[in-house]
Amino acid sequence: MQGRGRGEDMQQGAQARFEAGLLRKILVVPVDGSHWVNMEILLKHLHYRGHQLTVIRSKSSWYIQESTPHYTSINVKLMEDEVDLSFYEKLLQRTLDIRRKGPVLQFLHQQMEMSSMQMLGHGICAKMAALMLNNSVLMTQLKDVQFDLVLTDPGLPIGVLLAHYLHLPMVYNVRWINTGDGHFIIAPSPISFVPVTGSMLGDRMEFLQRVQNLLHYVMGFLQEHFIILPLYQELISRHFSPATDLLSMQRSADLWLMRADFVFEFPRPTMPNVVYVAGFQCRPAQPLPADLEKFMQSSGEHGVVLMSLGTLISALPMEITERIAAAFARLPQNVIWRYMGEKPSTLGNNTLLVDWLPQNDLLGHPKTRVFVAHGGTNGLYEAIYHGVPVLGLPLLFDQFDNVLRLQARGAARALEVATLSTEEVLEALQDLLENPSYRSSMERLSRLHRDWPLSPLDSATFWIEYVIRNKGTAHLRSEAYSLPWYSYHSLDVVTLLLVVIGIFLWAIVYVCRKLCHRTCQKNKSKRD
Amino acid sequence: MQGRGRGEDMQQGAQARFEAGLLRKILVVPVDGSHWVNMEILLKHLHYRGHQLTVIRSKSSWYIQESTPHYTSINVKLMEDEVDLSFYEKLLQRTLDIRRKGPVLQFLHQQMEMSSMQMLGHGICAKMAALMLNNSVLMTQLKDVQFDLVLTDPGLPIGVLLAHYLHLPMVYNVRWINTGDGHFIIAPSPISFVPVTGSMLGDRMEFLQRVQNLLHYVMGFLQEHFIILPLYQELISRHFSPATDLLSMQRSADLWLMRADFVFEFPRPTMPNVVYVAGFQCRPAQPLPADLEKFMQSSGEHGVVLMSLGTLISALPMEITERIAAAFARLPQNVIWRYMGEKPSTLGNNTLLVDWLPQNDLLGHPKTRVFVAHGGTNGLYEAIYHGVPVLGLPLLFDQFDNVLRLQARGAARALEVATLSTEEVLEALQDLLENPSYRSSMERLSRLHRDWPLSPLDSATFWIEYVIRNKGTAHLRSEAYSLPWYSYHSLDVVTLLLVVIGIFLWAIVYVCRKLCHRTCQKNKSKRD
């Protein structure tokens, strides 16, 4: 290998590798929505490497197509059969209401909202998983294929349960699991400098912020142990060893392909079986369709502002949309806005509304000046890759934390969508457009993000094949979680030592007092 | 980068990179002895990439040559001016005596020996560092070169002090620092499953073993804080900010090239700026000198046993040597033994004594069956690379822990050198030669160790150049150690919460008692 990267090997034809018996059968259990966007790119790459992919999906899936040239699919009942995308519009409305409240009420409401979402989501997921595992025809069919690996997004645990049921090595394409950042399940996460998902805190915390972080941690712990895990316990005790639970199954993945990069994420402890592959969906910009290119060029020296709110939310409430449109109308820049609602009355001539946009190619266009984004990680890594500063309009989930990370590096501004005004949007946009520090910060992040010995996509592929080749990664899994929590934290050992020290001190005091007493008595008897 | 490894780029000529202004000046501060063996290989590779290297050495150095084609050197006064290699022979004699004692006495003596060694070693080191920093001519000379980076082995901290003095980015080629495994200084290391260096424990510990591990940890902590750090404090308060200390300087390295691989090391938490490069000195075997090749071939189907005790110890005490030689004499195999003492009387005709041997090439020879080794990491990684099972005869330092790691993976046997008999050596060798499980375990480790997207040497070079290109790695350094220890462990935050909960409970009890009291009185007055 010396003096020669694995990259070259990647370019060998699939045919040669097929003949060498290197091509494998992979069972893929994705999470629908924005998570599918990058899973699909990984699957195309694995297909290009010649592997056979089988994807588990719902026939009512939001984004995951029935069998394509890249994979065959198996339809089962999943969450998408009970929930449609309008769920997120309602969730957004409730979140905006919550964010108009003061900090204490906001915290409490946010936790209640999280709890009820988890109860709903994991409730459906556990029901669907039970249906699947009880379906002996399906299970036999899956067993008979003799897969080599399960590749899953553990945001919902159906893939985890399937991998254990089929006794297969398991690789995660992961960002979130149970109540937040996947690291919290696998790596030590001292909450003194590791902010909890949803806390909207950085890694440099004052005392009160650390208190806040602990409260977030405790709430997450309670939700995990008292809401999520019990939902799966009946199913697990029926199909698996009764001594096990979902958490230990989730921890036992062979490899975590973590969609994170410390260019963006605050530095934190990690484990040897975590590989960082953030931004593997990013690629150099391709030429735009002619009409879009013409619109870009018509912006002249001012350039273009790009706005998109991701895959789950098609439009904001009308009054907020009107305010944003009014701010855009006052810019000298052109604006391209992915928007699917009613046309706002304040829309300027400079603003082009589109149903869909080639986001990566637009972000890589030299005329693009600022990206107005909801702060999903896919979009933010694309912005980092192409070095475009961000105006964050975070709406849901981790988006607030994500935008905060770019702000902490001087590469973004953020606005509170629930309360924003036209003036605020305009001021923030002008600041981002006129102050060169945002772009230079983002370009620095871009340089660092692209400075890898192996691209994130090649890295992801290499490690997936590594797990298949070596039939798992037992040698990379730590003994940490075979211990009960009090042993993990050495509380039993420290207690023993404190007792021993206590007895020792007590013995010294006892002997001293006895000696003292005897001496006193002797002296007394002498005096007598 | 996609579909193409960094390896290709590595093959570009140094000339082209020189013209592109990519070649840099690196100040190298190595540790003499076995640590130099792999540092030198890294330097040759950096030289081959066209960088200009300046090595700090003592004119009495044991192994580091005066300027070579690969580097220029600067002679300063270092530990080697006050200590010669006979020091290690005496240390070995004391260690053998200690290891003949029972476990409690052994622990106490071992800790005393460690403490006095640290007092001696770091005492000299601090003195030499002070001489160097006080030498204004030398410091001006070093400043004037305008180095881009300090590359150092932090086993002794002179490089750390120099890098801070010169305000330069700093990369470690590291295994040990202060009192053991470098991880303990940078990454969370729960002692419930992370064995402390010198503890001779694995990662799966019973309760009493965890107690033992805690005791080793406490002793290491005390040695670090009460022996090592104070030795440097005067020097630091003279030349640096008085608020700083050696530990925080050591923690602040931009990158840790860790000479470890989890094929060998027990899995444990790590940090984003740690890169694993163990075994970068290993390479495919080259042809042997004709006489050695003839000796190898004359072994026939039985093959050859290889023995070497590394760079620091030239020979064992005579009575132990005699026992080993007698065991070798009874083998059908040929034996090649790197040995520099008096010829043992029990030496068999099958055993060839040599002053020096091409260890890597011999380990890679198809006739080599077993490697009898002291258990230094250089030799063990070469054995792993070539898949040769090991009979460990650990003598000093981490060698006991190293051999234990291979034993835990079924790829080695170990003997207690202090008490070994001819029969024991023979039994262990026959077991290793006849039981195929040792070789197949070692071959499995070998396959895993060689299964990398980028070779350890290319990886080391890539990351060194990464630090130079990006002028450090501020974005990879965690906020962990800007906190005082009680905040790091969240003790302050937990105390506050316990007090709040306490007050809350007290208030409830108080109110309940008041209410109860009032109700009782009312009832009483009613009854009255």
mmCIF file of C-alpha atoms in Angstrom, chain A residues 1-8 10-11 45 188 190-193 203-205 207-208 210-212 214-215 218 261-263 265-272 280 282-284 409 444 447-455 457-459 462-463 465-466 469-470 472 474-480 482-483 486-490 492-494 496-497, chain B residues 1-8 10-11 45 188 190-193 203-205 207-208 210-212 214-215 218 261-263 265-272 280 282-284 409 444 447-455 457-459 462-463 465-466 469-470 472 474-480 482-483 486-490 492-494 496-497:
data_model
loop_
_atom_site.group_PDB
_atom_site.id
_atom_site.type_symbol
_atom_site.label_atom_id
_atom_site.label_comp_id
_atom_site.label_asym_id
_atom_site.label_seq_id
_atom_site.Cartn_x
_atom_site.Cartn_y
_atom_site.Cartn_z
ATOM 1 C CA MET A 1 0.000 0.000 0.000
ATOM 2 C CA GLN A 2 2.925 2.325 0.641
ATOM 3 C CA GLY A 3 3.052 5.330 -1.674
ATOM 4 C CA ARG A 4 -0.290 4.423 -3.201
ATOM 5 C CA GLY A 5 -3.778 5.230 -1.889
ATOM 6 C CA ARG A 6 -6.688 2.835 -1.837
ATOM 7 C CA GLY A 7 -8.303 5.294 -4.269
ATOM 8 C CA GLU A 8 -6.641 3.708 -7.292
ATOM 9 C CA MET A 10 -11.438 1.908 -6.226
ATOM 10 C CA GLN A 11 -11.212 2.643 -9.907
ATOM 11 C CA HIS A 45 -21.420 4.461 -5.040
ATOM 12 C CA PRO A 188 -17.591 9.159 26.694
ATOM 13 C CA PRO A 190 -18.329 14.772 29.464
ATOM 14 C CA ILE A 191 -21.167 17.269 29.554
ATOM 15 C CA SER A 192 -18.823 19.959 30.838
ATOM 16 C CA PHE A 193 -17.589 20.572 27.292
ATOM 17 C CA ASP A 203 -18.284 23.823 23.777
ATOM 18 C CA ARG A 204 -17.103 26.799 25.832
ATOM 19 C CA MET A 205 -19.739 27.050 28.567
ATOM 20 C CA PHE A 207 -21.287 27.703 34.868
ATOM 21 C CA LEU A 208 -24.994 28.341 34.234
ATOM 22 C CA ARG A 210 -23.195 23.842 32.065
ATOM 23 C CA VAL A 211 -26.153 23.553 34.440
ATOM 24 C CA GLN A 212 -28.436 23.973 31.428
ATOM 25 C CA LEU A 214 -26.831 18.894 32.433
ATOM 26 C CA LEU A 215 -30.598 19.479 32.498
ATOM 27 C CA VAL A 218 -30.934 14.411 32.184
ATOM 28 C CA ASP A 261 -16.612 16.628 10.544
ATOM 29 C CA PHE A 262 -14.744 18.545 13.235
ATOM 30 C CA VAL A 263 -14.538 21.470 10.861
ATOM 31 C CA GLU A 265 -18.660 19.774 14.966
ATOM 32 C CA PHE A 266 -17.099 20.833 18.278
ATOM 33 C CA PRO A 267 -14.101 18.572 19.029
ATOM 34 C CA ARG A 268 -15.095 15.769 21.417
ATOM 35 C CA PRO A 269 -14.048 12.249 22.428
ATOM 36 C CA THR A 270 -14.682 9.517 19.933
ATOM 37 C CA MET A 271 -14.115 5.744 19.567
ATOM 38 C CA PRO A 272 -11.932 3.651 17.249
ATOM 39 C CA PHE A 280 -19.845 12.677 1.232
ATOM 40 C CA CYS A 282 -20.872 17.050 -1.937
ATOM 41 C CA ARG A 283 -19.195 17.194 -5.325
ATOM 42 C CA PRO A 284 -17.814 19.835 -7.682
ATOM 43 C CA ARG A 409 -16.818 29.832 13.526
ATOM 44 C CA ARG A 444 -11.183 28.460 5.578
ATOM 45 C CA ARG A 447 -10.230 24.271 2.723
ATOM 46 C CA LEU A 448 -10.032 22.261 5.952
ATOM 47 C CA HIS A 449 -13.092 20.164 5.066
ATOM 48 C CA ARG A 450 -11.617 19.216 1.679
ATOM 49 C CA ASP A 451 -8.174 18.463 3.110
ATOM 50 C CA TRP A 452 -8.429 14.670 3.526
ATOM 51 C CA PRO A 453 -6.176 11.790 2.521
ATOM 52 C CA LEU A 454 -9.264 10.013 1.179
ATOM 53 C CA SER A 455 -12.579 11.586 0.153
ATOM 54 C CA LEU A 457 -17.277 8.859 -0.001
ATOM 55 C CA ASP A 458 -14.235 6.653 -0.673
ATOM 56 C CA SER A 459 -13.666 6.433 3.051
ATOM 57 C CA PHE A 462 -13.586 1.451 2.128
ATOM 58 C CA TRP A 463 -14.837 0.916 5.684
ATOM 59 C CA GLU A 465 -16.010 -3.244 2.576
ATOM 60 C CA TYR A 466 -13.553 -3.568 5.468
ATOM 61 C CA ARG A 469 -13.954 -8.519 4.402
ATOM 62 C CA ASN A 470 -13.206 -9.006 8.081
ATOM 63 C CA GLY A 472 -17.187 -7.482 11.623
ATOM 64 C CA ALA A 474 -14.807 -7.276 17.127
ATOM 65 C CA HIS A 475 -11.298 -5.924 17.752
ATOM 66 C CA LEU A 476 -12.521 -2.311 17.610
ATOM 67 C CA ARG A 477 -15.382 -2.667 20.091
ATOM 68 C CA SER A 478 -14.611 -1.547 23.627
ATOM 69 C CA GLU A 479 -15.450 -3.412 26.819
ATOM 70 C CA ALA A 480 -17.049 -0.223 28.141
ATOM 71 C CA SER A 482 -20.319 -4.819 29.243
ATOM 72 C CA LEU A 483 -20.079 -3.093 32.653
ATOM 73 C CA TYR A 486 -21.679 2.073 38.572
ATOM 74 C CA SER A 487 -18.706 -0.081 37.520
ATOM 75 C CA TYR A 488 -18.238 1.893 34.303
ATOM 76 C CA HIS A 489 -17.851 5.022 36.440
ATOM 77 C CA SER A 490 -15.697 3.077 39.000
ATOM 78 C CA ASP A 492 -17.845 0.467 43.321
ATOM 79 C CA VAL A 493 -14.053 0.609 43.324
ATOM 80 C CA VAL A 494 -13.911 4.133 44.731
ATOM 81 C CA LEU A 496 -14.249 0.228 48.502
ATOM 82 C CA LEU A 497 -11.152 2.421 48.662
ATOM 83 C CA MET B 1 -9.904 13.667 -4.519
ATOM 84 C CA GLN B 2 -12.832 11.348 -5.181
ATOM 85 C CA GLY B 3 -11.836 7.925 -6.464
ATOM 86 C CA ARG B 4 -8.166 8.717 -6.009
ATOM 87 C CA GLY B 5 -6.041 8.315 -2.873
ATOM 88 C CA ARG B 6 -3.533 10.825 -1.609
ATOM 89 C CA GLY B 7 -0.934 8.101 -2.257
ATOM 90 C CA GLU B 8 -0.560 9.061 -5.910
ATOM 91 C CA MET B 10 2.929 11.293 -2.680
ATOM 92 C CA GLN B 11 4.746 9.920 -5.681
ATOM 93 C CA HIS B 45 10.248 9.616 4.319
ATOM 94 C CA PRO B 188 -11.047 10.442 28.616
ATOM 95 C CA PRO B 190 -12.304 5.470 32.257
ATOM 96 C CA ILE B 191 -10.152 3.182 34.363
ATOM 97 C CA SER B 192 -12.966 0.641 34.551
ATOM 98 C CA PHE B 193 -12.025 -0.659 31.114
ATOM 99 C CA ASP B 203 -9.643 -4.447 29.236
ATOM 100 C CA ARG B 204 -11.952 -7.085 30.768
ATOM 101 C CA MET B 205 -11.321 -6.677 34.486
ATOM 102 C CA PHE B 207 -13.634 -6.128 40.555
ATOM 103 C CA LEU B 208 -10.261 -6.658 42.260
ATOM 104 C CA ARG B 210 -10.268 -2.735 38.687
ATOM 105 C CA VAL B 211 -9.158 -1.863 42.233
ATOM 106 C CA GLN B 212 -5.603 -2.687 41.162
ATOM 107 C CA LEU B 214 -7.207 2.399 40.170
ATOM 108 C CA LEU B 215 -4.166 2.041 42.446
ATOM 109 C CA VAL B 218 -3.429 6.984 41.491
ATOM 110 C CA ASP B 261 -3.168 0.164 16.343
ATOM 111 C CA PHE B 262 -6.328 -1.336 17.791
ATOM 112 C CA VAL B 263 -5.323 -4.651 16.282
ATOM 113 C CA GLU B 265 -4.136 -2.015 21.624
ATOM 114 C CA PHE B 266 -7.367 -2.555 23.597
ATOM 115 C CA PRO B 267 -10.126 -0.348 22.131
ATOM 116 C CA ARG B 268 -10.475 2.865 24.119
ATOM 117 C CA PRO B 269 -11.732 6.442 23.720
ATOM 118 C CA THR B 270 -9.652 8.728 21.569
ATOM 119 C CA MET B 271 -9.697 12.326 20.292
ATOM 120 C CA PRO B 272 -10.078 13.865 16.823
ATOM 121 C CA PHE B 280 4.980 2.576 9.969
ATOM 122 C CA CYS B 282 7.331 -2.228 8.753
ATOM 123 C CA ARG B 283 7.862 -3.055 5.090
ATOM 124 C CA PRO B 284 7.897 -6.140 2.881
ATOM 125 C CA ARG B 409 -5.409 -12.243 21.207
ATOM 126 C CA ARG B 444 -5.510 -12.623 11.386
ATOM 127 C CA ARG B 447 -4.457 -9.074 7.794
ATOM 128 C CA LEU B 448 -6.316 -6.527 9.946
ATOM 129 C CA HIS B 449 -3.174 -4.460 10.585
ATOM 130 C CA ARG B 450 -2.428 -4.223 6.850
ATOM 131 C CA ASP B 451 -6.034 -3.420 5.922
ATOM 132 C CA TRP B 452 -5.840 0.388 5.744
ATOM 133 C CA PRO B 453 -6.984 2.900 3.143
ATOM 134 C CA LEU B 454 -3.572 4.579 3.480
ATOM 135 C CA SER B 455 -0.344 3.047 4.810
ATOM 136 C CA LEU B 457 3.764 5.955 6.850
ATOM 137 C CA ASP B 458 1.759 7.823 4.197
ATOM 138 C CA SER B 459 -0.799 8.687 6.843
ATOM 139 C CA PHE B 462 -0.067 13.399 5.165
ATOM 140 C CA TRP B 463 -1.012 14.634 8.639
ATOM 141 C CA GLU B 465 1.944 18.237 6.060
ATOM 142 C CA TYR B 466 -1.703 18.935 6.952
ATOM 143 C CA ARG B 469 -0.489 23.640 5.439
ATOM 144 C CA ASN B 470 -3.154 24.728 7.897
ATOM 145 C CA GLY B 472 -1.963 24.076 13.273
ATOM 146 C CA ALA B 474 -7.029 24.734 16.399
ATOM 147 C CA HIS B 475 -10.354 23.340 15.165
ATOM 148 C CA LEU B 476 -9.479 19.829 16.397
ATOM 149 C CA ARG B 477 -8.496 20.775 19.955
ATOM 150 C CA SER B 478 -11.186 20.263 22.564
ATOM 151 C CA GLU B 479 -12.185 22.707 25.278
ATOM 152 C CA ALA B 480 -11.794 19.904 27.822
ATOM 153 C CA SER B 482 -9.468 24.783 29.735
ATOM 154 C CA LEU B 483 -11.688 23.697 32.660
ATOM 155 C CA TYR B 486 -13.993 19.759 39.255
ATOM 156 C CA SER B 487 -15.724 21.513 36.354
ATOM 157 C CA TYR B 488 -14.397 18.982 33.837
ATOM 158 C CA HIS B 489 -16.107 16.258 35.895
ATOM 159 C CA SER B 490 -19.199 18.496 36.403
ATOM 160 C CA ASP B 492 -19.737 21.926 40.637
ATOM 161 C CA VAL B 493 -22.874 21.586 38.529
ATOM 162 C CA VAL B 494 -23.976 18.362 40.203
ATOM 163 C CA LEU B 496 -25.626 22.867 42.744
ATOM 164 C CA LEU B 497 -28.378 20.553 41.500
#
